[in-house]
């Protein structure tokens, strides 16, 4: 085996024969290309005087480095505390800290058989815009007070600057209501927040939008005056609930007139909408939608009489 052949010596491509002024704003690094002088020109390879490593630099002597490290540790501690607070809030709102990629999508199936009232959760979180107050909660509290006790506590989100007098009155009415003793209690956290026109409530880590959908939720988990799915006119009731959902989103009188006409036709000569002999889920949804829009003056005499009857249920 032949011995390695020595290569010829290369002269430097660039010769720095002049002084270079280096900025003094950063700490100085020793050159890793610094080689010792070679006297023998026959040597093909030059070796450095010392094995240099960039990690051998001592940064403790740099002015202000200790203060910078202390500031970084302080920021990391603040971030850890903030993360802990967010985790606590998530648990309080029944949200598990689980990556979205690991969640298995599920399809909710609405059963035809009405479950027992014990299936209701012990607590609920509802988010509402002060410009579209959920007046349905007032009626639900009164109509279902002998079956369910809705204990509502209100909170104001930082996105809301102030509450109007009407919202303050509603907030006080909901908070002061005391259900009769012996009925199942559901604790409701009502958060006033700057969101869309539709209220939202949290159900099993899923946000459900729309006040009428909250009423549907109560209807399917209880056997009360709100229950309608086993009735012969269930399809008509569902259609009217959709009309109430759209009524909140209308912007012109022309858009509202068609929906009001549908409600008037459903009321006809009966005491309550959809031909019921007592206030039902459509009455609650329609009353709240009309009151949110402030269009009680656009109702015909028959609907006006019905609207006043709904308002008297809250006052009683």
Coordinates of C-alpha atoms in Angstrom, one line a residue:
X1 CA 0.0 0.0 0.0
X2 CA 1.4 3.3 -1.0
X3 CA 2.0 6.1 1.5
X4 CA -0.1 9.3 1.2
X5 CA 1.3 11.8 -1.3
X6 CA 2.0 15.2 0.1
X7 CA 0.2 18.0 -1.7
X8 CA 1.7 21.3 -2.8
X9 CA 1.4 24.2 -0.5
X10 CA -1.4 26.8 -1.4
X11 CA -0.8 30.4 -0.8
X12 CA -3.6 32.4 0.8
X13 CA -6.2 33.7 -1.7
X14 CA -6.8 36.9 0.3
X15 CA -4.0 38.5 2.2
X16 CA -5.1 40.8 5.0
X17 CA -2.2 43.2 5.1
X18 CA -4.2 46.1 6.5
X19 CA -5.9 46.7 9.9
X20 CA -9.6 46.1 10.1
X21 CA -11.7 48.0 12.7
X22 CA -14.1 45.5 14.3
X23 CA -17.3 46.8 15.9
X24 CA -17.3 46.7 19.7
X25 CA -21.0 46.3 20.3
X26 CA -20.7 42.5 20.5
X27 CA -18.4 40.3 22.5
X28 CA -15.2 39.1 20.7
X29 CA -14.8 35.7 19.2
X30 CA -11.5 34.1 18.6
X31 CA -10.9 33.1 15.0
X32 CA -11.2 29.4 14.4
X33 CA -9.1 29.9 11.3
X34 CA -6.1 31.1 13.1
X35 CA -3.2 28.9 12.1
X36 CA 0.4 28.8 13.4
X37 CA 3.1 29.9 11.1
X38 CA 4.8 27.2 9.1
X39 CA 8.5 27.5 8.4
X40 CA 8.9 24.5 6.3
X41 CA 7.3 25.1 2.9
X42 CA 7.3 21.4 2.1
X43 CA 4.6 20.7 4.6
X44 CA 1.3 20.4 2.8
X45 CA -1.0 20.8 5.8
X46 CA -0.8 23.4 8.5
X47 CA -2.3 22.7 12.0
X48 CA -3.8 25.2 14.4
X49 CA -2.0 26.0 17.5
X50 CA -5.0 25.1 19.6
X51 CA -8.2 23.3 19.0
X52 CA -10.8 26.1 19.1
X53 CA -14.4 25.7 19.9
X54 CA -17.1 28.4 19.7
X55 CA -18.6 27.0 22.9
X56 CA -15.5 27.8 24.8
X57 CA -16.3 31.5 24.8
X58 CA -16.9 32.9 28.3
X59 CA -20.0 35.1 28.2
X60 CA -20.1 35.9 31.9
X61 CA -17.7 38.7 31.5
X62 CA -19.8 40.5 29.0
X63 CA -21.5 43.6 30.6
X64 CA -25.2 43.2 31.0
X65 CA -25.3 39.4 30.3
X66 CA -26.3 38.4 33.9
X67 CA -29.2 41.0 33.8
X68 CA -30.3 39.6 30.5
X69 CA -30.4 36.0 31.8
X70 CA -32.3 37.1 34.9
X71 CA -34.9 38.9 32.8
X72 CA -35.3 35.8 30.6
X73 CA -35.9 33.6 33.6
X74 CA -38.5 36.1 34.9
X75 CA -40.4 36.1 31.6
X76 CA -40.3 32.3 31.5
X77 CA -41.8 32.2 35.0
X78 CA -44.6 34.6 34.0
X79 CA -45.4 32.5 30.9
X80 CA -45.6 29.4 33.0
X81 CA -48.0 31.1 35.4
X82 CA -50.1 32.4 32.5
X83 CA -50.3 28.9 31.1
X84 CA -51.5 27.6 34.5
X85 CA -54.3 30.2 34.6
X86 CA -55.5 29.4 31.1
X87 CA -55.5 25.7 32.0
X88 CA -57.7 26.4 35.1
X89 CA -60.1 28.5 33.0
X90 CA -60.4 25.7 30.5
X91 CA -61.3 23.2 33.2
X92 CA -63.8 25.7 34.6
X93 CA -65.5 25.9 31.2
X94 CA -65.6 22.1 30.8
X95 CA -62.9 22.2 28.0
X96 CA -60.2 19.5 28.2
X97 CA -56.8 20.5 27.1
X98 CA -56.5 18.0 24.3
X99 CA -54.9 18.6 20.8
X100 CA -57.5 18.9 18.1
X101 CA -55.6 16.4 16.0
X102 CA -56.2 13.7 18.6
X103 CA -60.0 14.3 19.0
X104 CA -62.2 11.8 17.3
X105 CA -65.1 13.5 15.5
X106 CA -68.5 12.3 16.7
X107 CA -72.0 12.6 15.2
X108 CA -74.7 13.5 17.6
X109 CA -77.9 11.5 17.1
X110 CA -81.1 13.0 18.5
X111 CA -83.1 10.2 20.1
X112 CA -86.8 10.0 19.6
X113 CA -87.4 8.8 23.1
X114 CA -87.3 11.6 25.7
X115 CA -84.7 10.8 28.4
X116 CA -85.2 11.3 32.1
X117 CA -84.7 14.7 33.6
X118 CA -81.7 13.4 35.5
X119 CA -79.8 13.4 32.2
X120 CA -79.5 17.2 32.4
X121 CA -75.9 18.5 33.2
X122 CA -75.3 20.1 36.6
X123 CA -73.9 23.3 34.9
X124 CA -74.1 25.1 31.6
X125 CA -72.1 28.0 30.0
X126 CA -74.1 30.4 27.8
X127 CA -72.5 33.3 25.9
X128 CA -74.7 36.1 24.7
X129 CA -74.3 39.5 23.0
X130 CA -75.8 42.4 25.0
X131 CA -77.4 43.7 21.8
X132 CA -79.3 40.4 21.5
X133 CA -80.3 39.4 25.1
X134 CA -81.6 35.9 25.6
X135 CA -85.0 36.7 26.9
X136 CA -86.0 33.1 26.5
X137 CA -84.2 32.3 29.8
X138 CA -86.7 34.4 31.7
X139 CA -89.6 32.4 30.3
X140 CA -87.9 29.1 30.8
X141 CA -87.2 29.9 34.4
X142 CA -90.9 30.6 35.0
X143 CA -92.4 27.9 32.8
X144 CA -90.2 25.1 34.1
X145 CA -89.8 26.2 37.7
X146 CA -91.6 23.1 39.0
X147 CA -89.5 20.7 37.0
X148 CA -86.1 22.4 36.6
X149 CA -84.5 25.2 38.6
X150 CA -82.3 27.3 36.4
X151 CA -79.9 29.2 38.7
X152 CA -78.2 31.8 36.5
X153 CA -75.1 33.8 37.4
X154 CA -74.0 36.6 35.0
X155 CA -70.5 37.6 34.1
X156 CA -69.3 40.5 31.9
X157 CA -66.5 39.8 29.4
X158 CA -63.8 42.4 28.8
X159 CA -65.0 42.9 25.3
X160 CA -68.1 44.6 26.6
X161 CA -67.6 48.2 27.7
X162 CA -71.0 48.7 29.4
X163 CA -74.5 47.2 29.6
X164 CA -77.7 48.9 28.6
X165 CA -80.5 49.5 31.1
X166 CA -82.6 46.7 29.5
X167 CA -79.7 44.2 29.8
X168 CA -79.1 45.2 33.4
X169 CA -82.7 44.7 34.2
X170 CA -82.7 41.2 32.5
X171 CA -79.4 40.4 34.4
X172 CA -81.0 41.3 37.7
X173 CA -84.2 39.4 37.0
X174 CA -82.3 36.2 36.0
X175 CA -80.0 36.4 39.0
X176 CA -82.7 37.1 41.6
X177 CA -85.0 34.2 40.6
X178 CA -85.2 31.5 43.2
X179 CA -86.6 28.1 42.1
X180 CA -88.8 26.1 44.5
X181 CA -87.1 23.7 46.8
X182 CA -86.9 20.0 45.8
X183 CA -86.5 20.5 42.1
X184 CA -83.3 19.5 40.2
X185 CA -81.0 22.5 39.9
X186 CA -79.0 23.5 36.8
X187 CA -76.3 26.1 37.4
X188 CA -76.0 28.4 34.3
X189 CA -73.1 30.8 33.8
X190 CA -74.3 33.6 31.5
X191 CA -71.3 35.4 29.9
X192 CA -72.1 38.8 28.3
X193 CA -69.6 39.0 25.4
X194 CA -69.2 40.8 22.1
X195 CA -70.2 38.0 19.7
X196 CA -72.7 37.6 16.9
X197 CA -76.4 38.0 17.2
X198 CA -77.0 34.4 18.2
X199 CA -76.4 33.2 21.7
X200 CA -74.0 30.2 22.2
X201 CA -73.9 27.5 24.7
X202 CA -71.1 24.9 25.4
X203 CA -72.1 21.3 25.2
X204 CA -69.5 18.5 25.6
X205 CA -66.7 20.7 24.2
X206 CA -68.9 21.7 21.3
X207 CA -70.2 25.3 20.9
X208 CA -73.9 25.2 19.8
X209 CA -75.2 28.5 18.2
X210 CA -78.7 29.8 18.5
X211 CA -81.2 30.4 21.3
X212 CA -83.7 28.0 19.6
X213 CA -81.1 25.2 19.6
X214 CA -80.7 25.7 23.4
X215 CA -84.5 25.3 23.7
X216 CA -84.3 22.2 21.6
X217 CA -81.6 20.9 23.9
X218 CA -83.8 21.4 27.0
X219 CA -86.8 19.8 25.1
X220 CA -84.9 16.6 24.3
X221 CA -83.5 16.1 27.8
X222 CA -86.7 16.8 29.7
X223 CA -90.3 15.9 29.7
X224 CA -91.9 19.4 30.2
X225 CA -94.0 21.8 28.3
X226 CA -91.1 22.4 25.9
X227 CA -91.2 18.8 24.7
X228 CA -92.6 18.5 21.2
X229 CA -90.8 15.8 19.3
X230 CA -93.4 13.1 19.9
X231 CA -96.3 15.4 19.0
X232 CA -98.1 15.1 15.7
X233 CA -97.1 18.6 14.6
X234 CA -93.4 18.2 15.4
X235 CA -92.4 19.1 11.8
X236 CA -94.4 22.3 12.0
X237 CA -92.9 23.2 15.4
X238 CA -89.4 22.7 14.0
X239 CA -90.1 24.9 11.0
X240 CA -91.5 27.7 13.3
X241 CA -88.3 27.4 15.5
X242 CA -86.2 27.9 12.3
X243 CA -88.3 31.0 11.5
X244 CA -87.6 32.4 15.0
X245 CA -83.9 31.8 14.4
X246 CA -84.0 33.7 11.2
X247 CA -86.1 36.6 12.7
X248 CA -83.1 37.6 14.9
X249 CA -80.9 37.9 11.8
X250 CA -83.3 40.0 9.7
X251 CA -82.4 43.6 8.9
X252 CA -85.5 45.1 7.1
X253 CA -89.2 45.2 7.8
X254 CA -89.9 43.4 4.6
X255 CA -87.8 40.4 5.7
X256 CA -89.6 40.4 9.1
X257 CA -93.1 40.6 7.7
X258 CA -93.0 37.1 6.1
X259 CA -91.9 35.5 9.4
X260 CA -94.4 37.5 11.4
X261 CA -97.1 36.3 9.0
X262 CA -96.1 32.7 9.5
X263 CA -96.3 33.1 13.3
X264 CA -99.7 34.8 13.1
X265 CA -101.0 31.9 10.9
X266 CA -99.7 29.4 13.4
X267 CA -101.4 31.2 16.2
X268 CA -104.7 31.6 14.4
X269 CA -107.5 31.7 17.0
X270 CA -105.6 29.6 19.6
X271 CA -104.2 30.9 22.8
X272 CA -100.6 29.8 22.0
X273 CA -98.7 29.2 18.8
X274 CA -98.9 25.9 17.1
X275 CA -102.3 25.2 18.6
X276 CA -101.1 24.3 22.1
X277 CA -103.3 24.7 25.2
X278 CA -100.3 26.1 27.1
X279 CA -97.1 28.1 26.4
X280 CA -94.6 25.9 24.5
X281 CA -91.2 26.0 23.0
X282 CA -92.3 28.1 19.9
X283 CA -93.9 30.7 22.2
X284 CA -90.7 31.1 24.2
X285 CA -88.5 31.3 21.0
X286 CA -90.9 33.7 19.2
X287 CA -91.3 36.0 22.3
X288 CA -87.5 36.3 22.7
X289 CA -86.9 37.0 19.0
X290 CA -89.5 39.7 18.8
X291 CA -88.3 41.3 22.0
X292 CA -84.7 41.2 20.8
X293 CA -85.6 42.9 17.5
X294 CA -87.8 45.4 19.3
X295 CA -90.7 45.0 16.8
X296 CA -93.7 44.5 19.1
X297 CA -95.2 47.5 17.3
X298 CA -95.2 45.6 14.0
X299 CA -97.5 42.8 15.3
X300 CA -101.1 42.5 14.4
X301 CA -103.8 42.7 17.2
X302 CA -103.9 38.9 17.6
X303 CA -100.1 38.6 18.0
X304 CA -100.0 41.6 20.2
X305 CA -102.5 40.0 22.6
X306 CA -100.4 36.8 22.6
X307 CA -97.2 38.9 23.2
X308 CA -98.7 40.6 26.2
X309 CA -99.7 37.2 27.6
X310 CA -96.1 36.0 27.4
X311 CA -94.9 39.1 29.1
X312 CA -97.3 38.5 32.0
X313 CA -95.8 35.1 32.6
X314 CA -92.5 36.8 33.4
X315 CA -94.1 39.3 35.7
X316 CA -96.0 36.6 37.6

